[in-house]
Coordinates of C-alpha atoms in Angstrom, one line a residue:
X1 CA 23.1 -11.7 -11.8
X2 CA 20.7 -11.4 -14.8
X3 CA 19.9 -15.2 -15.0
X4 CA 20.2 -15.9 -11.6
X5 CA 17.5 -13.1 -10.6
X6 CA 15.2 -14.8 -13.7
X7 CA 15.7 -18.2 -12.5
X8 CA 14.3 -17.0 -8.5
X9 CA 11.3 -14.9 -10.3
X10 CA 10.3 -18.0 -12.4
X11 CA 10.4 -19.9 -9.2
X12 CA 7.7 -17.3 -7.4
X13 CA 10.2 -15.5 -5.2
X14 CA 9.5 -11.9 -4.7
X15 CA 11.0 -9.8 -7.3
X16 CA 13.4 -7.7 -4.0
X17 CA 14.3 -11.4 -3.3
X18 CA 15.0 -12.0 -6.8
X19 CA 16.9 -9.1 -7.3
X20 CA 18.8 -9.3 -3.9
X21 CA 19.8 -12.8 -4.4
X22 CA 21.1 -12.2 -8.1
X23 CA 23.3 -9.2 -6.5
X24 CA 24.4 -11.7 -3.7
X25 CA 25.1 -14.0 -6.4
X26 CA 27.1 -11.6 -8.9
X27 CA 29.3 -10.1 -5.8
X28 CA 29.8 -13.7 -4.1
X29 CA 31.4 -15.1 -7.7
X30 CA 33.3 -11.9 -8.7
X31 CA 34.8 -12.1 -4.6
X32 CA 33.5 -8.6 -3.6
X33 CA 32.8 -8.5 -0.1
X34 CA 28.8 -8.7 0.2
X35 CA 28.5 -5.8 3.1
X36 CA 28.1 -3.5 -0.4
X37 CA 24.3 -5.2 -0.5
X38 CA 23.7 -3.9 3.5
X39 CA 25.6 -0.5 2.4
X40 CA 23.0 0.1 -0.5
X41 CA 20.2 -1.6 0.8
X42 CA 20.5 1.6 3.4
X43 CA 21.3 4.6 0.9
X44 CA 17.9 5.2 -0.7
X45 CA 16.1 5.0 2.5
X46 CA 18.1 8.7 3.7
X47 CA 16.2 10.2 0.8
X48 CA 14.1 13.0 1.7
X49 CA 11.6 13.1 -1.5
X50 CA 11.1 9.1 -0.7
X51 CA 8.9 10.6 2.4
X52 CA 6.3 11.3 -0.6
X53 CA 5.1 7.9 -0.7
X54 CA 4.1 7.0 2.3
X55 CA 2.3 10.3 3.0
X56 CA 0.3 10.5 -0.6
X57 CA -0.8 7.0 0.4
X58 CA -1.8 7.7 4.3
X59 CA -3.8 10.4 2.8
X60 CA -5.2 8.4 -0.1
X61 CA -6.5 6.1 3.0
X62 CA -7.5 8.2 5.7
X63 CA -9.7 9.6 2.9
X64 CA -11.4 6.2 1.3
X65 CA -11.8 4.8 5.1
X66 CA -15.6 6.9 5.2
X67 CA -18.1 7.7 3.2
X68 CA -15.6 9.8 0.0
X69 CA -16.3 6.1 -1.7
X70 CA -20.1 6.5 -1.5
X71 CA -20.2 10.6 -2.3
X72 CA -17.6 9.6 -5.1
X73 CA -19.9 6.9 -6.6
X74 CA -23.1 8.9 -6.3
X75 CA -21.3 11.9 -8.0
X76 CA -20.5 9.5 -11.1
X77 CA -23.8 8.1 -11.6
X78 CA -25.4 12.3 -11.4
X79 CA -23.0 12.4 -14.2
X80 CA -22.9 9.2 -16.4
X81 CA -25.9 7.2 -15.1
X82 CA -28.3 7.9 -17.8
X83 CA -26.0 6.9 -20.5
X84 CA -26.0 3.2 -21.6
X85 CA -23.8 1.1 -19.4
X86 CA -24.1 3.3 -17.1
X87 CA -22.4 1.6 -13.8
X88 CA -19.6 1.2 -16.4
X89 CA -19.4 4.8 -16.8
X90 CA -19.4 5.1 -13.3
X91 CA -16.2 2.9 -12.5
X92 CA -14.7 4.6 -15.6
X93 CA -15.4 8.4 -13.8
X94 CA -14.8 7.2 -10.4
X95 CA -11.4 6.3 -11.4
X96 CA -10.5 9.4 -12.6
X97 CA -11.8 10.9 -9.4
X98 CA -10.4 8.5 -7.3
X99 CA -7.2 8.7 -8.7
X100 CA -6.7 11.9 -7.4
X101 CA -7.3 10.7 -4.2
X102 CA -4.9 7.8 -3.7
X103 CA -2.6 7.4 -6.8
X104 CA -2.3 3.5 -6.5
X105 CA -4.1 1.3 -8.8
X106 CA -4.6 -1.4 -6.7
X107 CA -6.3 0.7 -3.9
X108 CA -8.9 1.5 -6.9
X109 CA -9.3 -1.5 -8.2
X110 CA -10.0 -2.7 -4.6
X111 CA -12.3 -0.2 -3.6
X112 CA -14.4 0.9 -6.6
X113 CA -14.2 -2.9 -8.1
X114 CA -15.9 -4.0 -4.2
X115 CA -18.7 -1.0 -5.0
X116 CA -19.7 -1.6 -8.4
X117 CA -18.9 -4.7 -9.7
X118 CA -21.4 -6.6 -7.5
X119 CA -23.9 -4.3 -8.8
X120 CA -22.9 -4.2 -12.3
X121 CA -23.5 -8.1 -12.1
X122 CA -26.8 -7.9 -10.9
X123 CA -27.9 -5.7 -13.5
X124 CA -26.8 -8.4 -16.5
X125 CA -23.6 -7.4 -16.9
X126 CA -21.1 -10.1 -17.9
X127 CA -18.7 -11.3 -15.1
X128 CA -16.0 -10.8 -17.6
X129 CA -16.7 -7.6 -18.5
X130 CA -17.2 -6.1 -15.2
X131 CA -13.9 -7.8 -14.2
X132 CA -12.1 -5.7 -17.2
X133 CA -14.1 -2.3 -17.3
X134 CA -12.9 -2.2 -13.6
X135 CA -9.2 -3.7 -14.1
X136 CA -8.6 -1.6 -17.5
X137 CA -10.2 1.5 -15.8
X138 CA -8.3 1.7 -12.5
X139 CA -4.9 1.9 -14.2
X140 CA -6.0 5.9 -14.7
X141 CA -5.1 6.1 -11.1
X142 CA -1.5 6.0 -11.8
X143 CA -1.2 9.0 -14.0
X144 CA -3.3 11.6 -12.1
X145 CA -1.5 13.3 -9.5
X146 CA -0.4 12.1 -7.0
X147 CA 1.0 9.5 -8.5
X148 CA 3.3 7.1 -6.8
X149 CA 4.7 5.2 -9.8
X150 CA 5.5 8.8 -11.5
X151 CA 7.7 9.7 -8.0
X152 CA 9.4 6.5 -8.1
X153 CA 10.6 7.5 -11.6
X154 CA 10.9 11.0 -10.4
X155 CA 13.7 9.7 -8.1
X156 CA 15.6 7.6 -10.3
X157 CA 15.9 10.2 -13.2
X158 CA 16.2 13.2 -11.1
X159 CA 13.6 14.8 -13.2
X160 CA 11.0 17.1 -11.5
X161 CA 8.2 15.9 -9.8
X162 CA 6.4 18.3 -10.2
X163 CA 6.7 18.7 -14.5
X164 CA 5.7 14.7 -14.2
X165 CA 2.7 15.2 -12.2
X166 CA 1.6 18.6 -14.7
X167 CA 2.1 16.3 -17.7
X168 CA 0.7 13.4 -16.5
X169 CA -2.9 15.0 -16.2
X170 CA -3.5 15.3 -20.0
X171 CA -2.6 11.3 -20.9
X172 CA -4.7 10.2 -17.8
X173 CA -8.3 11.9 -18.8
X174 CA -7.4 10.7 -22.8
X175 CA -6.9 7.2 -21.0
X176 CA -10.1 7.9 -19.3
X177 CA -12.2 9.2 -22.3
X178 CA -11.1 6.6 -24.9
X179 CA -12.6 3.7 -21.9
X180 CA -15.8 5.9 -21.7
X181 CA -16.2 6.0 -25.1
X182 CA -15.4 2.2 -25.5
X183 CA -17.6 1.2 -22.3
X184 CA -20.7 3.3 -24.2
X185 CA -20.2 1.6 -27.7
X186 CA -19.5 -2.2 -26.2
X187 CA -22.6 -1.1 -23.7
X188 CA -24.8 -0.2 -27.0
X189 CA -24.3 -3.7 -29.0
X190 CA -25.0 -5.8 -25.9
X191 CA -27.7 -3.3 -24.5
X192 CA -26.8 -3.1 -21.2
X193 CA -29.1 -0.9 -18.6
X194 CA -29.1 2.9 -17.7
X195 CA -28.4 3.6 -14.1
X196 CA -29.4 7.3 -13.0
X197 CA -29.1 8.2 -9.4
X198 CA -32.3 8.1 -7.7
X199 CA -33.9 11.2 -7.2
X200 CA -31.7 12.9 -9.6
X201 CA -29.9 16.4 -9.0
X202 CA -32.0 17.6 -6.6
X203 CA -31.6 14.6 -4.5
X204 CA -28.3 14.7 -4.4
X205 CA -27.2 18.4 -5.0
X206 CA -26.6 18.9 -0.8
X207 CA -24.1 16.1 -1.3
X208 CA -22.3 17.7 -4.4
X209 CA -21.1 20.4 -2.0
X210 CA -20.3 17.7 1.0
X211 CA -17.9 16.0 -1.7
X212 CA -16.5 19.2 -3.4
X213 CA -13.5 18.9 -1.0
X214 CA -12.4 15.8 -1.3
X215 CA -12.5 16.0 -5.7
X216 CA -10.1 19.2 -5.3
X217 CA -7.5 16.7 -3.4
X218 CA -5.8 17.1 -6.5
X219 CA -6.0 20.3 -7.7
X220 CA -4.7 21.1 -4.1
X221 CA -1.6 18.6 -4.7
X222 CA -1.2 20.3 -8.7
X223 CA -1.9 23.9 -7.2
X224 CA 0.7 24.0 -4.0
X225 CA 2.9 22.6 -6.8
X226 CA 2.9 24.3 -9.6
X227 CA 3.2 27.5 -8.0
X228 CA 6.1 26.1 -5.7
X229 CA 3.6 26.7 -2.5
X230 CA 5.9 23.6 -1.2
X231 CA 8.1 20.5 -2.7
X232 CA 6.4 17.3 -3.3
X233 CA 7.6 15.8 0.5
X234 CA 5.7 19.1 2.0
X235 CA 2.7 18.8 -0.5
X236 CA 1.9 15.4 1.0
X237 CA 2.2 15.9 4.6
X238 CA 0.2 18.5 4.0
X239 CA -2.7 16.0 2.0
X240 CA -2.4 14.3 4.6
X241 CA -3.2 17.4 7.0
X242 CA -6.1 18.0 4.6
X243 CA -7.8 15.1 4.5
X244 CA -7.4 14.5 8.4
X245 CA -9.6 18.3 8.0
X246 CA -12.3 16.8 5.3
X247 CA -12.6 13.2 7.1
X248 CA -12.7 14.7 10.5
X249 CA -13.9 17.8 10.3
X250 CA -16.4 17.9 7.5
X251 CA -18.0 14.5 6.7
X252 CA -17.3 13.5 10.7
X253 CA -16.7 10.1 10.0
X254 CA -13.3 9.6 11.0
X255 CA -13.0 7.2 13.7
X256 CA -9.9 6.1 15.4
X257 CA -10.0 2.4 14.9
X258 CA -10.3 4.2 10.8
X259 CA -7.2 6.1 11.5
X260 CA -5.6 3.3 12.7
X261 CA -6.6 0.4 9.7
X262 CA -5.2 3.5 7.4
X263 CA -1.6 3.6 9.1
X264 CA -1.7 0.4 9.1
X265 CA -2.8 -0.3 5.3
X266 CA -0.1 2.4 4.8
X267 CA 2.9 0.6 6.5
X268 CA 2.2 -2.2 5.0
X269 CA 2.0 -0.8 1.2
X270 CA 5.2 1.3 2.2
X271 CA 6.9 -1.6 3.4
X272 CA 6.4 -3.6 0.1
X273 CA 6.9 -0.5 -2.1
X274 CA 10.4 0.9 -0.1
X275 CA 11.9 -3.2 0.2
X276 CA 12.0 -2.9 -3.9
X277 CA 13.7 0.3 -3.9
X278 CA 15.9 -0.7 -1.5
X279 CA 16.9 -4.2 -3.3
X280 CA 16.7 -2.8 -7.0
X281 CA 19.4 0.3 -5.4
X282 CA 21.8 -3.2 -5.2
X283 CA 21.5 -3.9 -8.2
X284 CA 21.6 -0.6 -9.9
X285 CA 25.0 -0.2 -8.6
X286 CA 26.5 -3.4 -10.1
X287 CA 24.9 -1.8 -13.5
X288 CA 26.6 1.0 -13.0
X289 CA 29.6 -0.2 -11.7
X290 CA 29.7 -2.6 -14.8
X291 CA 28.8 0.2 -17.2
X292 CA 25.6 -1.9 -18.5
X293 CA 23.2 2.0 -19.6
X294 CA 26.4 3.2 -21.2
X295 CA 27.1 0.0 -23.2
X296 CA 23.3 -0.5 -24.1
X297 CA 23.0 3.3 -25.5
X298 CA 25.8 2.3 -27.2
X299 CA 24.1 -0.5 -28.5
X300 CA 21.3 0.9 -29.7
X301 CA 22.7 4.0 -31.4
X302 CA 24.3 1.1 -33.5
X303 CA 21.3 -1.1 -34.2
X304 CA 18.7 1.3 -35.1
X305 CA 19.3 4.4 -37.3
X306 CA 16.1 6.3 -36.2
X307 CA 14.7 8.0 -33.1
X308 CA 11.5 7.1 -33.4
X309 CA 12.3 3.0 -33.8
X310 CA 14.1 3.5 -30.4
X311 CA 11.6 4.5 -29.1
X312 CA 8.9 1.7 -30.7
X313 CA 11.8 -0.6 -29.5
X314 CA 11.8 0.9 -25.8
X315 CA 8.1 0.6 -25.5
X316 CA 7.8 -3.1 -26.6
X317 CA 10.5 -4.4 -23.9
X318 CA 8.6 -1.8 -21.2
X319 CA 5.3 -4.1 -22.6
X320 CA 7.2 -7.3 -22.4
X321 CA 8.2 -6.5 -18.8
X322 CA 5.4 -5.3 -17.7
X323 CA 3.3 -8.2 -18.3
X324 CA 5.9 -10.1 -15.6
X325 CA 6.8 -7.7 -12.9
X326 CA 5.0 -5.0 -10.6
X327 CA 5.0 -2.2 -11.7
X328 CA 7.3 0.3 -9.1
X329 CA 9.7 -3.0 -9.8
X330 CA 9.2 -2.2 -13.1
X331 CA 9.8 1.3 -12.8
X332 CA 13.4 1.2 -11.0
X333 CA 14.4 -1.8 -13.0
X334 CA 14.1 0.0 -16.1
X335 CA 14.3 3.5 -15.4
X336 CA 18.2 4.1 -15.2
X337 CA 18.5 2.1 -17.9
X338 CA 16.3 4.2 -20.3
X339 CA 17.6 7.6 -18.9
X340 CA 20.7 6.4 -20.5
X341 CA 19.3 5.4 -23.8
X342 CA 16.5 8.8 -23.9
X343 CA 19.2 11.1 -23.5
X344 CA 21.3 9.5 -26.5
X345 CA 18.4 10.3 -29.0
X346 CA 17.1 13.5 -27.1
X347 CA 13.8 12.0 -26.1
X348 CA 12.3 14.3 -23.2
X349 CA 12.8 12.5 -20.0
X350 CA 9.2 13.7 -18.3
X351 CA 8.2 12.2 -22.0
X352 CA 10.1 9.1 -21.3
X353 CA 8.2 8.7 -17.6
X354 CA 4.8 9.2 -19.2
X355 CA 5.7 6.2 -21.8
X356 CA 7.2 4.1 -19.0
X357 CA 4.1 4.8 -16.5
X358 CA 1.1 4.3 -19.6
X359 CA 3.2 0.5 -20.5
X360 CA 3.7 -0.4 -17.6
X361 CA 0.1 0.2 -16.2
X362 CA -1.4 -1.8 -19.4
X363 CA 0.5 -4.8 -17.4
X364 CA -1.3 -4.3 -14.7
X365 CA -4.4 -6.1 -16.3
X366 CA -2.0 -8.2 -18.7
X367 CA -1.5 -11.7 -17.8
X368 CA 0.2 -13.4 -16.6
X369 CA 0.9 -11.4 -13.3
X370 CA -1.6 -8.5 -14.0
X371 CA -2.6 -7.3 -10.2
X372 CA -5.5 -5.5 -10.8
X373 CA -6.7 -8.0 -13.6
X374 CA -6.8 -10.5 -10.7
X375 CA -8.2 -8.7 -8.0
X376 CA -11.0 -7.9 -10.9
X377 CA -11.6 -11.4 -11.5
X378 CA -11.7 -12.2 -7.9
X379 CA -14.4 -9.8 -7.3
X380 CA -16.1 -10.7 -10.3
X381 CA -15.5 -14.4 -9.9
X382 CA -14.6 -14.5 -13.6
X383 CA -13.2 -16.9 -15.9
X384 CA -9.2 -15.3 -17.0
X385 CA -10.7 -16.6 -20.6
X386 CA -13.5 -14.3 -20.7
X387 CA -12.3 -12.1 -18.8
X388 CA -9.1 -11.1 -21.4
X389 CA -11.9 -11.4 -24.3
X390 CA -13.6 -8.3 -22.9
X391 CA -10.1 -6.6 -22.0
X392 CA -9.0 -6.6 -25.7
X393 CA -10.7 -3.0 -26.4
X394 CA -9.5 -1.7 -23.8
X395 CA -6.0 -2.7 -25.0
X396 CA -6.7 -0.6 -28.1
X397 CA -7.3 2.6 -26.5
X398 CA -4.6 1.8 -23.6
X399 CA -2.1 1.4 -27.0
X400 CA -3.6 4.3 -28.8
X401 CA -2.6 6.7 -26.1
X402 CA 0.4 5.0 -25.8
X403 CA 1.0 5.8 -29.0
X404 CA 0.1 9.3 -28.8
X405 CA 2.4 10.4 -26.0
X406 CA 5.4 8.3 -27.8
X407 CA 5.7 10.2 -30.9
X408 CA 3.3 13.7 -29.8
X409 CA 5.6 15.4 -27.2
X410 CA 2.6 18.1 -27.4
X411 CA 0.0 15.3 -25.4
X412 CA 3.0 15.7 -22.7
X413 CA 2.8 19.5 -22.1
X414 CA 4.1 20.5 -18.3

């Protein structure tokens, strides 16, 4: 199953083809009847939490389909603009900001890369470095709520989705900081322009109040939460309800052919998103069936004497995979597997998600298969040479953090 599902990813085929025709394969030689891959291709569709994802994302964008990108962007530059770099500070902010809104990397990289970078460029920055201030920086996205990669690890650990999304607010604004603070010192040596928002604070300050309600999007989605208003599935119908009331109500710029590109951007990103789960269900069953997260925590408990080299060990293979596969592929690939092994040396699973989320998002902008590197680069129309050259400090502070959550449970506080 293993080599046949490497073989098909080596070859380009999508990693639920991959995975499906490995399964195929594995049943077909062992003479198991293959209606178990149409039996468990159905069973994670009938769960109820899954209707999370599709809602976060609808709401994510109905909200970026009018002018939230231009209040956000504006907001970022009141802040950051006068600093030097300043645009870069503003993709680095916006991210954090936008984050809250969507939760998918890719949907920031898209939108705040097709905002700034452009501009960035025509104010001297390198192509290269635009490219990887935006790629490095929209990888925040996936740790401040709501989060889609931390629900699809929600529902393969059975941990709380609620303790994930509390604890992943902490890691995401250090991620965030340690970019701003690199952005400012690479923006010093190469001396790179200021950008303040024209007209200043009291150009702007009607807008501040205009954009207010789209920034608490998730403070909403923490508060309902946290205080068990409503479960995660309820939380994002009701994001949903709330930014049909912003778009609609408030900034009035909601138009129906906008409703309808955002139900169709959503189908389409639920359709890639739920055909993983559904093939990487397959093949978690012939793991379990075959005993493969028992036998590997038995495995390691034998190989390494310590905790904490598990746990270096776990974090290098999430690294190594991530540079290969998407990361919700990622995400349920791994997952069950290091359950297993976290429980074995006591490792907090919410802890564990946090690690798995942070490696996995640094492959993001990793080559050889890094999305959001490439949709950078595209924008940018950037060399990958130069390109990875200006990524390598944002490496360091992606590791750093990485770091910081692996062995200082207290940066993981829910």
């Amino acid at each position: 199953m293993v080599w046949i599902f490497l073989i098909l990813l080596s070859c380009a085929v999508p990693i639920a083809h991959a995975m499906l025709g490995g399964v195929a394969t594995a049943l077909w030689l062992e003479g198991k009847p293959l209606a178990v891959i149409a039996q468990r291709l159905y069973s994670p569709t009938q769960s109820f939490p899954m209707l999370a994802i599709p809602f976060f994302i609808l709401a994510g964008n109905l909200m970026m389909s009018g002018r939230f990108g231009v209040y956000l962007v504006n907001i970022a530059r009141l802040l950051v603009g006068n600093l030097k770099g300043g645009m870069g500070q503003v993709s680095i902010i916006g991210s954090v900001m936008f984050g809250g809104v969507s939760g998918s990397a890719v949907a920031d990289a898209t939108a705040i890369g097709n905002a700034l970078i452009p501009v960035q460029k025509e104010q001297g920055y390198p192509s290269g470095f635009a490219a990887a201030i935006n790629s490095a920086s929209s990888t925040v996205s996936v740790l401040i709520p709501p989060s889609i990669p931390l629900i699809l690890f929600g529902l393969v650990s059975n941990v709380s989705i609620v303790d994930l999304f509390v604890a992943g607010v902490l890691p995401g604004l250090m991620l965030g900081f340690g970019m701003f603070a690199m952005v400012w010192w690479v923006a010093g040596r190469q001396n790179l322009p200021r950008s303040p928002l024209e007209g200043g604070f009291r150009a702007f300050r009607g807008q501040i109040f205009v954009a207010l309600p789209a920034l608490l999007m998730p403070v909403f989605v923490i508060g309902t939460l946290r205080f068990g208003v409503a479960t995660p599935t309820e939380v994002s119908v009701m994001a949903v309800a709330y930014a049909l009331l912003v778009s609609g109500g408030l900034y009035r710029d909601l138009t129906w052919r906008g409703i309808w590109d955002a139900l169709v951007d959503t189908a389409m990103m639920t359709g890639a998103v739920m055909f993983i789960i559904m093939a990487s269900s397959t093949l978690q069953w012939v793991m379990t069936a075959e005993r493969v997260p028992q036998h590997l925590a038995e495995w390691v408990s034998l190989t390494f004497s310590q905790p904490w080299m598990v746990i270096l060990a776990m974090n290098l293979v999430m690294l190594v995979v991530g540079a290969f596969l998407d990361l919700p592929a990622a995400v349920l690939l791994l997952g069950p597997l290091f359950v297993t092994i976290a429980n074995s040396i006591g490792l907090d699973l919410v802890q564990l998600g946090l690690m798995m989320v942070v490696n996995l998002a640094i492959g993001l902008y990793t080559p050889p298969v890094g999305t959001t590197l490439f949709i950078s680069m595209g924008i940018a129309k950037s060399g990958l040479g130069e390109t990875v050259k200006a990524l390598l400090p944002f490496y360091g502070v992606a590791l750093g953090v990485l770091l910081l959550i692996s062995f200082l449970p207290v940066f993981t506080i829910y």
